[in-house]
Each structure stands twice: as structure tokens, then as C-alpha cells.
Short mmCIF file of C-alpha atoms in Angstrom, two decimals:
data_model
loop_
_atom_site.label_atom_id
_atom_site.label_comp_id
_atom_site.label_asym_id
_atom_site.label_seq_id
_atom_site.Cartn_x
_atom_site.Cartn_y
_atom_site.Cartn_z
CA MET A 1 194.62 59.81 187.63
CA THR A 2 195.36 59.18 184.16
CA LEU A 3 192.53 61.78 182.15
CA PRO A 4 190.58 60.32 179.33
CA ARG A 5 192.33 60.50 176.03
CA SER A 6 190.78 60.64 172.64
CA TRP A 7 192.50 58.35 169.51
CA VAL A 8 191.58 62.18 167.70
CA ALA A 9 195.83 63.27 167.90
CA SER A 10 194.59 66.69 168.69
CA ALA A 11 192.52 65.97 170.79
CA ALA A 12 195.56 65.63 172.90
CA PRO A 13 196.44 67.81 176.17
CA GLY A 14 197.10 70.98 175.92
CA SER A 15 194.67 70.98 172.75
CA ASP A 16 191.67 73.63 173.52
CA PHE A 17 189.19 70.70 172.58
CA PRO A 18 189.94 67.69 174.01
CA LEU A 19 187.38 64.51 174.79
CA GLN A 20 185.53 66.82 178.28
CA ASN A 21 185.05 69.08 175.37
CA LEU A 22 182.92 68.37 172.82
CA PRO A 23 181.27 71.37 171.56
CA PHE A 24 178.50 71.72 168.80
CA GLY A 25 178.78 74.09 165.82
CA VAL A 26 178.08 74.34 162.22
CA VAL A 27 180.23 74.99 159.83
CA ALA A 28 180.33 74.29 155.21
CA GLY A 29 182.31 72.68 153.61
CA ALA A 30 183.28 73.15 149.77
CA GLY A 31 179.86 72.39 147.66
CA ASP A 32 178.69 71.60 151.14
CA GLN A 33 175.43 73.33 152.58
CA PRO A 34 175.50 74.65 156.45
CA HIS A 35 175.63 71.59 158.05
CA GLY A 36 175.88 70.31 162.59
CA VAL A 37 178.94 69.25 163.82
CA VAL A 38 181.37 68.38 166.49
CA ARG A 39 184.67 69.76 167.81
CA ILE A 40 188.12 66.57 168.42
CA GLY A 41 191.07 68.85 169.00
CA ASP A 42 191.57 70.07 165.56
CA GLU A 43 188.49 68.46 163.31
CA VAL A 44 185.28 67.92 163.27
CA VAL A 45 182.60 65.20 163.40
CA HIS A 46 179.68 65.44 161.26
CA LEU A 47 176.69 64.88 162.81
CA GLN A 48 174.75 64.06 159.48
CA GLY A 49 176.72 61.25 158.93
CA LEU A 50 177.52 59.83 162.51
CA VAL A 51 173.30 60.07 162.35
CA ALA A 52 173.39 57.54 159.19
CA SER A 53 175.83 55.03 160.22
CA GLY A 54 173.46 52.89 163.20
CA LEU A 55 176.21 53.58 165.58
CA LEU A 56 173.52 56.17 168.29
CA ASP A 57 170.88 54.78 170.31
CA GLU A 58 167.91 57.21 171.54
CA PRO A 59 168.47 59.54 172.65
CA ALA A 60 171.88 60.19 171.23
CA GLN A 61 170.12 59.82 167.99
CA SER A 62 167.15 62.11 168.09
CA ALA A 63 169.73 64.72 169.44
CA ALA A 64 172.29 64.23 166.57
CA ASP A 65 169.26 64.60 164.31
CA ALA A 66 168.39 67.65 165.57
CA ALA A 67 171.99 69.22 165.37
CA ALA A 68 172.55 67.90 162.20
CA GLY A 69 171.18 70.85 159.71
CA GLY A 70 171.75 74.03 159.21
CA ALA A 71 171.30 75.82 162.19
CA LEU A 72 171.54 74.53 166.16
CA ASN A 73 167.83 75.66 167.43
CA GLU A 74 166.47 72.03 167.36
CA LEU A 75 169.20 70.79 168.75
CA PHE A 76 168.95 73.70 171.58
CA ALA A 77 165.24 73.57 172.39
CA LEU A 78 165.19 69.52 173.71
CA GLY A 79 167.03 70.10 176.82
CA ALA A 80 169.68 68.29 178.35
CA GLU A 81 168.81 64.77 178.60
CA PRO A 82 169.14 64.37 174.78
CA ARG A 83 171.88 66.68 174.73
CA ILE A 84 174.10 64.61 177.49
CA ALA A 85 173.47 61.43 176.38
CA LEU A 86 174.71 62.32 173.06
CA ARG A 87 177.99 63.86 174.50
CA ALA A 88 178.32 60.13 175.99
CA ALA A 89 178.08 58.58 173.12
CA LEU A 90 179.98 60.18 171.48
CA GLN A 91 183.00 60.36 173.83
CA SER A 92 182.39 57.09 173.69
CA LEU A 93 182.88 56.12 170.69
CA LEU A 94 186.23 59.45 170.42
CA ILE A 95 187.66 57.24 173.21
CA GLU A 96 191.54 55.85 172.50
CA GLY A 97 190.63 52.24 172.17
CA SER A 98 187.15 52.45 170.97
CA PRO A 99 186.65 49.62 168.44
CA ARG A 100 184.32 52.01 166.84
CA GLN A 101 187.73 54.26 165.70
CA ARG A 102 187.80 52.75 162.05
CA ALA A 103 183.90 53.35 161.70
CA VAL A 104 183.95 56.89 162.73
CA ALA A 105 187.02 58.64 161.17
CA GLU A 106 184.76 58.65 157.96
CA PHE A 107 182.76 61.39 159.49
CA LEU A 108 186.01 63.56 160.92
CA THR A 109 187.28 66.75 158.63
CA PRO A 110 190.06 68.85 159.78
CA VAL A 111 188.08 72.42 160.84
CA SER A 112 191.07 73.74 158.41
CA GLU A 113 188.53 72.38 155.83
CA VAL A 114 185.58 74.15 156.05
CA ASP A 115 184.40 77.25 157.19
CA VAL A 116 182.49 78.11 160.67
CA LEU A 117 178.98 79.62 160.97
CA LEU A 118 177.01 80.95 163.47
CA PRO A 119 175.61 78.23 165.44
CA ALA A 120 171.93 78.92 165.57
CA ARG A 121 168.81 81.64 164.11
CA ILE A 122 169.10 84.27 167.10
CA GLY A 123 165.84 84.98 167.00
CA ASP A 124 166.20 88.00 170.09
CA TYR A 125 169.85 88.85 171.58
CA THR A 126 169.76 90.60 175.18
CA ASP A 127 172.60 92.56 176.63
CA PHE A 128 173.43 92.50 180.49
CA TYR A 129 175.83 94.82 182.61
CA VAL A 130 176.66 92.31 185.11
CA GLY A 131 180.06 92.86 185.37
CA ILE A 132 180.60 95.49 188.68
CA HIS A 133 183.43 96.41 187.65
CA HIS A 134 183.01 97.68 184.98
CA ALA A 135 180.41 99.49 185.43
CA ARG A 136 182.01 101.25 188.77
CA ASN A 137 184.41 101.76 186.16
CA ILE A 138 182.55 103.55 182.92
CA GLY A 139 179.85 105.11 185.59
CA ALA A 140 183.01 106.88 186.83
CA LEU A 141 183.63 108.08 183.11
CA PHE A 142 180.09 108.86 182.41
CA ARG A 143 179.01 109.49 186.19
CA PRO A 144 181.84 111.15 188.03
CA ASP A 145 179.48 111.91 190.99
CA ASP A 146 176.75 108.56 190.81
CA PRO A 147 179.09 104.86 188.75
CA LEU A 148 177.07 102.70 190.30
CA LEU A 149 172.99 103.35 190.33
CA SER A 150 170.92 102.17 193.60
CA ASN A 151 169.90 99.67 191.00
CA TYR A 152 172.75 98.15 190.54
CA LYS A 153 172.97 95.81 193.16
CA TRP A 154 169.22 95.05 193.17
CA MET A 155 168.30 93.95 189.50
CA PRO A 156 170.61 92.40 187.08
CA ILE A 157 170.64 95.29 184.85
CA ALA A 158 170.48 95.26 180.42
CA TYR A 159 169.41 96.12 177.41
CA HIS A 160 168.21 95.19 174.55
CA GLY A 161 170.90 94.39 171.47
CA ARG A 162 170.17 93.52 167.73
CA ALA A 163 170.39 90.01 166.87
CA SER A 164 170.83 90.79 162.86
CA SER A 165 173.79 92.13 163.30
CA VAL A 166 175.37 89.58 165.77
CA ARG A 167 178.23 87.64 163.68
CA VAL A 168 180.81 84.24 163.96
CA SER A 169 184.85 85.36 164.78
CA GLY A 170 186.60 85.91 161.89
CA THR A 171 183.76 88.76 160.07
CA PRO A 172 185.49 91.92 160.42
CA ILE A 173 183.93 94.32 161.65
CA MET A 174 183.24 97.95 160.18
CA ARG A 175 183.96 101.38 162.05
CA PRO A 176 180.44 102.89 162.16
CA HIS A 177 179.01 106.52 161.09
CA GLY A 178 177.09 108.40 164.86
CA GLN A 179 176.83 111.38 165.97
CA LEU A 180 179.74 112.55 167.60
CA LYS A 181 179.58 115.47 170.35
CA LEU A 182 182.69 117.65 169.76
CA ALA A 183 180.88 121.16 169.45
CA GLU A 184 177.73 123.05 170.59
CA THR A 185 176.27 121.39 167.63
CA PRO A 186 177.11 117.83 166.97
CA THR A 187 178.49 116.00 164.50
CA PHE A 188 177.88 112.81 162.38
CA ALA A 189 181.36 110.99 161.76
CA PRO A 190 182.69 107.71 161.79
CA THR A 191 183.52 107.04 165.28
CA ARG A 192 186.91 108.34 167.06
CA ARG A 193 186.89 105.45 169.96
CA LEU A 194 185.94 102.12 168.94
CA ASP A 195 186.03 100.16 172.13
CA PHE A 196 185.70 95.72 172.52
CA GLU A 197 183.96 94.44 174.80
CA LEU A 198 185.41 91.24 176.71
CA GLU A 199 181.61 89.14 177.84
CA LEU A 200 180.19 86.37 178.19
CA GLY A 201 177.79 84.68 176.04
CA VAL A 202 175.19 82.09 176.63
CA TRP A 203 172.74 79.97 173.92
CA ILE A 204 169.07 79.38 175.29
CA GLY A 205 168.19 76.17 175.06
CA PRO A 206 163.93 75.75 175.70
CA GLY A 207 161.80 78.32 176.31
CA ASN A 208 159.38 78.79 178.53
CA ARG A 209 155.85 79.93 177.64
CA PRO A 210 154.86 83.50 177.78
CA GLY A 211 153.48 85.32 181.50
CA GLU A 212 155.51 82.04 182.94
CA PRO A 213 158.74 82.97 184.77
CA ILE A 214 161.85 80.63 185.09
CA SER A 215 163.27 79.93 188.33
CA LEU A 216 165.94 79.99 189.84
CA THR A 217 166.85 76.43 190.50
CA GLN A 218 165.22 76.08 186.56
CA ALA A 219 167.54 78.55 185.09
CA GLU A 220 170.10 76.46 184.48
CA SER A 221 167.90 74.02 182.50
CA HIS A 222 167.46 76.46 179.88
CA VAL A 223 171.61 76.72 179.63
CA ALA A 224 172.14 75.40 175.61
CA GLY A 225 175.84 76.65 175.87
CA TYR A 226 178.33 79.49 176.06
CA CYS A 227 180.76 81.26 173.99
CA LEU A 228 182.16 84.27 174.11
CA LEU A 229 181.13 87.21 172.62
CA ASN A 230 182.53 91.16 172.18
CA ASP A 231 180.22 93.71 171.67
CA TRP A 232 181.54 96.72 170.09
CA SER A 233 180.79 99.76 171.51
CA ALA A 234 181.26 102.86 169.58
CA ARG A 235 182.07 104.97 172.55
CA ASP A 236 182.05 108.81 171.48
CA VAL A 237 178.84 107.89 169.81
CA GLN A 238 177.06 106.25 173.38
CA ALA A 239 178.55 109.73 175.76
CA TRP A 240 176.21 111.40 173.59
CA GLU A 241 173.18 109.27 172.87
CA TYR A 242 172.33 106.86 176.03
CA GLN A 243 170.44 109.24 178.20
CA PRO A 244 167.87 108.32 178.69
CA LEU A 245 167.32 104.88 177.10
CA GLY A 246 170.07 103.54 176.80
CA PRO A 247 173.03 102.49 173.97
CA PHE A 248 171.12 102.29 170.33
CA LEU A 249 173.73 103.25 167.60
CA SER A 250 176.68 103.17 169.39
CA LYS A 251 176.15 99.46 170.10
CA ASN A 252 174.22 97.55 167.14
CA PHE A 253 176.48 97.72 164.85
CA GLY A 254 177.85 94.79 165.15
CA THR A 255 178.62 91.86 167.68
CA THR A 256 181.47 88.72 167.88
CA VAL A 257 180.33 85.52 168.66
CA SER A 258 182.71 82.56 168.76
CA PRO A 259 181.41 79.76 167.38
CA TRP A 260 181.70 76.47 169.43
CA VAL A 261 178.83 76.66 171.76
CA ILE A 262 180.75 74.64 174.53
CA THR A 263 177.93 72.39 176.78
CA PRO A 264 176.90 72.99 180.26
CA GLU A 265 178.44 69.65 180.32
CA ALA A 266 181.88 70.48 179.92
CA LEU A 267 182.26 73.21 181.99
CA ALA A 268 180.28 71.85 185.26
CA PRO A 269 184.07 71.27 186.84
CA PHE A 270 184.31 74.38 186.54
CA ARG A 271 181.14 75.32 188.70
CA ILE A 272 181.83 77.83 191.77
CA PRO A 273 179.60 79.68 194.78
CA VAL A 274 178.29 82.43 194.12
CA THR A 275 179.17 85.37 197.25
CA ARG A 276 179.04 88.75 197.52
CA PRO A 277 181.15 91.36 199.61
CA ALA A 278 180.48 91.44 203.08
CA GLY A 279 176.97 95.05 203.27
CA ASP A 280 176.22 94.50 200.22
CA PRO A 281 172.20 93.07 199.99
CA GLU A 282 170.72 90.32 199.96
CA PRO A 283 169.41 88.98 196.52
CA LEU A 284 165.87 89.04 196.83
CA ALA A 285 163.97 85.53 197.45
CA HIS A 286 163.19 84.87 193.78
CA LEU A 287 167.49 85.58 192.81
CA ASP A 288 168.51 83.34 195.64
CA SER A 289 168.75 79.81 197.15
CA GLU A 290 170.64 77.65 199.02
CA ALA A 291 172.01 75.85 196.06
CA HIS A 292 172.78 78.82 193.61
CA ARG A 293 174.73 80.27 195.84
CA ALA A 294 176.54 76.36 196.39
CA HIS A 295 177.54 76.93 192.85
CA GLY A 296 175.69 78.81 190.95
CA GLY A 297 178.77 80.05 189.46
CA LEU A 298 181.42 79.81 186.40
CA ASP A 299 185.12 79.92 186.59
CA LEU A 300 187.19 80.65 183.83
CA GLU A 301 190.47 82.41 182.49
CA LEU A 302 189.17 85.33 180.00
CA GLU A 303 191.72 86.67 177.41
CA VAL A 304 191.64 89.91 175.21
CA LEU A 305 194.76 90.08 172.33
CA LEU A 306 195.06 92.82 170.12
CA ARG A 307 197.05 92.60 167.07
CA THR A 308 197.55 95.47 164.44
CA ALA A 309 198.15 95.78 161.36
CA GLN A 310 201.58 96.86 161.41
CA MET A 311 202.36 93.58 163.44
CA ARG A 312 200.22 91.34 161.35
CA GLN A 313 202.80 92.54 158.40
CA ALA A 314 205.88 91.92 160.67
CA GLY A 315 204.59 88.48 161.51
CA ALA A 316 204.39 89.28 165.59
CA ALA A 317 202.14 87.53 167.18
CA PRO A 318 198.86 89.49 169.74
CA HIS A 319 199.91 91.33 172.41
CA ILE A 320 197.48 89.94 175.48
CA ILE A 321 195.89 93.20 176.55
CA ALA A 322 193.79 92.05 179.56
CA ARG A 323 193.28 89.69 181.38
CA SER A 324 190.29 88.62 183.87
CA SER A 325 187.80 86.23 184.86
CA THR A 326 184.05 85.40 184.94
CA ARG A 327 184.22 85.19 189.05
CA HIS A 328 184.31 89.30 189.13
CA MET A 329 179.97 88.56 187.71
CA TYR A 330 178.59 89.92 190.27
CA TRP A 331 175.14 87.81 189.61
CA SER A 332 174.76 84.49 187.63
CA VAL A 333 173.73 82.73 184.31
CA GLY A 334 170.94 81.85 186.36
CA GLN A 335 170.06 84.68 187.96
CA MET A 336 170.54 86.54 184.65
CA ILE A 337 167.89 84.67 182.69
CA THR A 338 164.98 84.19 186.44
CA HIS A 339 165.34 87.94 186.35
CA HIS A 340 165.21 88.19 182.69
CA THR A 341 161.78 86.08 183.07
CA SER A 342 160.20 87.51 185.89
CA ASN A 343 157.75 89.62 184.23
CA GLY A 344 156.75 86.65 182.21
CA CYS A 345 158.56 87.58 178.98
CA ASP A 346 159.61 84.16 177.12
CA LEU A 347 162.61 83.33 175.77
CA ARG A 348 163.25 81.29 173.00
CA PRO A 349 165.50 78.17 171.75
CA GLY A 350 168.11 80.04 170.66
CA ASP A 351 168.02 83.46 171.98
CA LEU A 352 171.13 85.00 173.28
CA LEU A 353 172.72 86.79 176.26
CA GLY A 354 176.00 88.73 177.34
CA SER A 355 176.89 88.96 180.10
CA GLY A 356 178.14 92.54 179.80
CA THR A 357 182.01 93.64 180.09
CA LEU A 358 183.61 91.78 182.63
CA SER A 359 186.23 93.54 184.22
CA GLY A 360 188.66 92.41 186.97
CA PRO A 361 189.45 94.85 190.21
CA GLU A 362 193.37 94.63 189.17
CA PRO A 363 194.98 96.70 186.89
CA GLY A 364 195.19 95.18 183.54
CA SER A 365 191.65 93.53 184.33
CA ALA A 366 189.55 95.93 182.55
CA GLY A 367 187.59 94.13 179.59
CA SER A 368 187.34 97.71 177.47
CA LEU A 369 189.76 99.92 175.67
CA MET A 370 187.87 102.56 177.26
CA GLU A 371 188.90 101.37 181.54
CA LEU A 372 192.31 100.05 180.20
CA SER A 373 193.27 104.39 178.84
CA HIS A 374 190.52 105.55 181.67
CA GLY A 375 188.64 107.37 178.64
CA GLY A 376 191.48 108.29 176.45
CA LYS A 377 193.95 109.76 179.17
CA ASP A 378 196.41 107.23 178.49
CA SER A 379 197.74 105.59 176.31
CA ILE A 380 198.64 101.26 175.72
CA THR A 381 201.81 100.84 174.31
CA LEU A 382 202.27 97.77 172.90
CA PRO A 383 205.68 95.48 171.62
CA ASN A 384 206.46 96.82 168.32
CA GLY A 385 206.40 100.78 170.50
CA GLU A 386 202.80 101.41 168.59
CA THR A 387 200.43 102.87 170.88
CA ARG A 388 196.59 102.86 171.72
CA THR A 389 193.77 104.71 173.63
CA PHE A 390 191.27 102.92 170.79
CA LEU A 391 191.17 100.76 167.44
CA GLU A 392 191.61 102.23 164.76
CA ASP A 393 191.55 100.07 161.47
CA GLY A 394 193.51 97.38 160.59
CA ASP A 395 193.91 96.02 164.83
CA GLU A 396 191.96 92.67 165.21
CA ILE A 397 191.00 91.80 168.74
CA THR A 398 191.65 88.78 169.74
CA LEU A 399 188.55 87.00 172.70
CA THR A 400 189.70 83.39 174.57
CA ALA A 401 188.07 81.56 177.69
CA HIS A 402 189.79 78.28 179.60
CA ALA A 403 188.30 77.08 181.86
CA ARG A 404 191.53 75.06 183.42
CA ARG A 405 191.99 72.94 187.53
CA PRO A 406 194.07 70.77 188.66
CA GLY A 407 193.40 67.63 187.65
CA LEU A 408 190.90 68.38 185.42
CA ALA A 409 191.40 68.61 180.93
CA THR A 410 191.03 72.46 180.26
CA ILE A 411 187.86 73.17 178.07
CA GLY A 412 188.74 75.93 175.53
CA PHE A 413 185.97 77.90 173.65
CA GLY A 414 188.38 78.48 170.64
CA GLU A 415 188.85 82.20 169.18
CA CYS A 416 186.56 85.57 169.07
CA ALA A 417 187.59 87.36 166.62
CA ALA A 418 187.57 90.06 164.06
CA VAL A 419 188.97 92.85 162.84
CA VAL A 420 188.50 96.52 161.83
CA HIS A 421 187.62 97.32 158.80
CA PRO A 422 187.26 101.39 157.58
CA PRO A 423 184.41 102.98 157.55
CA LEU A 424 181.97 101.93 153.59
CA ARG A 425 182.91 105.50 151.24
CA ARG A 426 179.30 106.65 149.46
CA GLU A 427 179.03 110.09 147.86
CA ASP A 428 175.13 110.40 149.88
CA GLY A 429 177.02 111.56 153.33
CA PHE A 430 178.53 108.59 154.54
#
């Protein structure tokens, strides 16, 4: 079977952004205000121009208008039907042989000529902990006698993050200060154990009214799209501060997200069953259904790449240090949303959820250096001979994700990347 292709040359097979993807984003060009676009190959379609062109019918026109501004919150709030209509309209305009090619080409710009921005205004950010292999590995390091707490298999564990420090891919991450327990008395100093976390990000679409939970049946309709997410961690700060209330300064200094909102429609062919190991407890009734068991999961291949300052200077390519998958999510996205709202908590368009670190069970599949280095005991050796247990200044971490299946177009997420910068220097103890 021949897959439909776009007349945009860079959207050919092998691109992260073929005709079957069409993610949303926000960009700004020279002298332009931030505005909404759709990614196709190495180009972006400017939705403001498309709205004014008369090429769209309702409800695609309303969706494009909602997405044309400086943030995608208004589009997220509309829900699935207008978004699906706009996606179908764009595919008909961008498909090879489209009679509208010349008209649409006027609204294309190479992505290299614009600044790619954070796609939405984030009201709240919640970080989950649904990667069970990561939970076991980290638990064993912090609590050797009780690595996986008894509540883990009964509810999706989460904590509230800091929305103000979420940054788009390409924004540097500053090494944070914090209290380090190196001796009997703690020391205030830059972290020595800076780490990354490989996560799936979830953008919330339509919200819910206060006091009204979102059922598991309806949970997926509240997803506007997906991204990659790196919830940077200061492990030495975390070890000292996390009891009794969990992470605080060890996490809130920075979170990096990929800029492209991958729609649920693009990932629909890559849904998989949700299963549990034999002997594990069945979820409580509100977190379970036959339909959810049949196709509540996602099958995405995940990678983490590291490039040091020395590697960049030498022109060396980033080195893959971990490969994992969203198959390792013990709790699904739908279950995360249902649990989050089960007490009546209201979500809002543009809220962001993180899956938590998605590690696998095999060597080389851990989604953090804390796991890959076994708590700093074992170094990772890079191709140029450099070693790492935790991140050093100048290191660049890049996360990637791809949905692949024979006979289908590959759906990519683009990159979620940031370079570690040294802490700011001041004269007041910082």
C-alpha cells in the first residue's frame, strides 16, 4: 500500500513530520508577534494567513482561527471535533496533487527562519510517576528496604510542579543551587548531581467544572496533544529535602518541553492494550474499563542523547545513552486524568501533565542518569573517552520519540533539548 504524501518535499518518508502528523505549534519570525502554525516537514503553515484565505470551511475555519494567536489554549478548549476537521482540511490542502498547492504555498515558511516558542500558557503543571521500573530503581536508591511503596499499584502517584519554569526546547538550563547534605551540617551550593528525566508530556484540552470528576470513558477527550518532557532533577538536593513532602527545589528550577503538539489523531494508529503483570491488583472500578484495557496505551519509542561541550567542539554527533518506550507506563494517560480529577479538581485548557520518568527493565533503558550510573557508582563512557555519572556544565541532553509500525507513516515528536549552563554568579552567597 502506498501511503499518501505531501507536495511539501521535506515531508517525504523519513521526516518526523509527514502528512500524517501535522502537529500544532507557536512561532515568531523577525518582527512578528507570536502566532500559531502547523508543522509539515521542515516548513510551517501560518494559520493566520490560512484563516484569511477563504480556503477553509467550518468547523475547520473556527479551529484555525482559535489556533492562530500567540498561544494554543483557545484551540485546546474547543475539543476534538474542530481540531479533527482542521486536520482533515490541512491534509487535503497539503496532499500531493492538491489543486490548492500554489495558494497554500504562500503561507509556508522554513522552520529554520522562525523562533519556535512554548505552545501554550500553562496554568498548572502536574508531574506523575507512572514508570514502574523507574519507581523501583529510584526507590531502591532512596529506600532500599521499601523501594515500591504500597500505594503505587493502586493509584497514579503525582506531585505538583512549577509551571513558571517550564521552558521550550533550546532554552538553556541553569545549574541550580540547593541544600546538600554532605556532612552533619548541610551546605548551600550548586548541585553536584544534575540529572535529566525522560518523560511524555500531555497537554490538556477542554477542562472540567470544579467538583465534577472526569470519567475514564471521557478522559481521552480531554487530551489536546502530546510532547516530550524533561523534568530536570538535582538528585543531591532531592535526597535531603524529599521527606516528608516530596521534591521541591530539586525539581522546580526547570522543565523542558518539545515545541510541537502531537495530536491524538496522529497517534491513533499506535494505541495498544493496557496490561498488568499476573498477580498485580486490578485497578479500582473508576480507573478501569474494557475499552481502556483494549486500547488505552501508547506505543512510542523513546531515546536520550548526550553531547558534551568537547563533543560539540569536535563536531561529534550526540551519543544515545538510553532507549525506552511508553509501553513501560504502569498507569495510562487516561488513568492519570481520571485520578487527577477524581476528587473534583478542575483541569483547564493548557494545563500540562508529565508522565514521570519512563525507564525500561533492560540495561540501557533507564530514563535518568541516577539509574544509568546506579546512584553515581558506575560511570557512563562516551565514544570520545569522556565519562559521566551526572551532568556537567556544557552537556546537552536531547530527547526524541517516534511512533513506528509497518505499513504506517512514522510519527516523530522533534527534539526536546537543552544545554546545561553554569549557575549565575552573584556577590550575596549565590
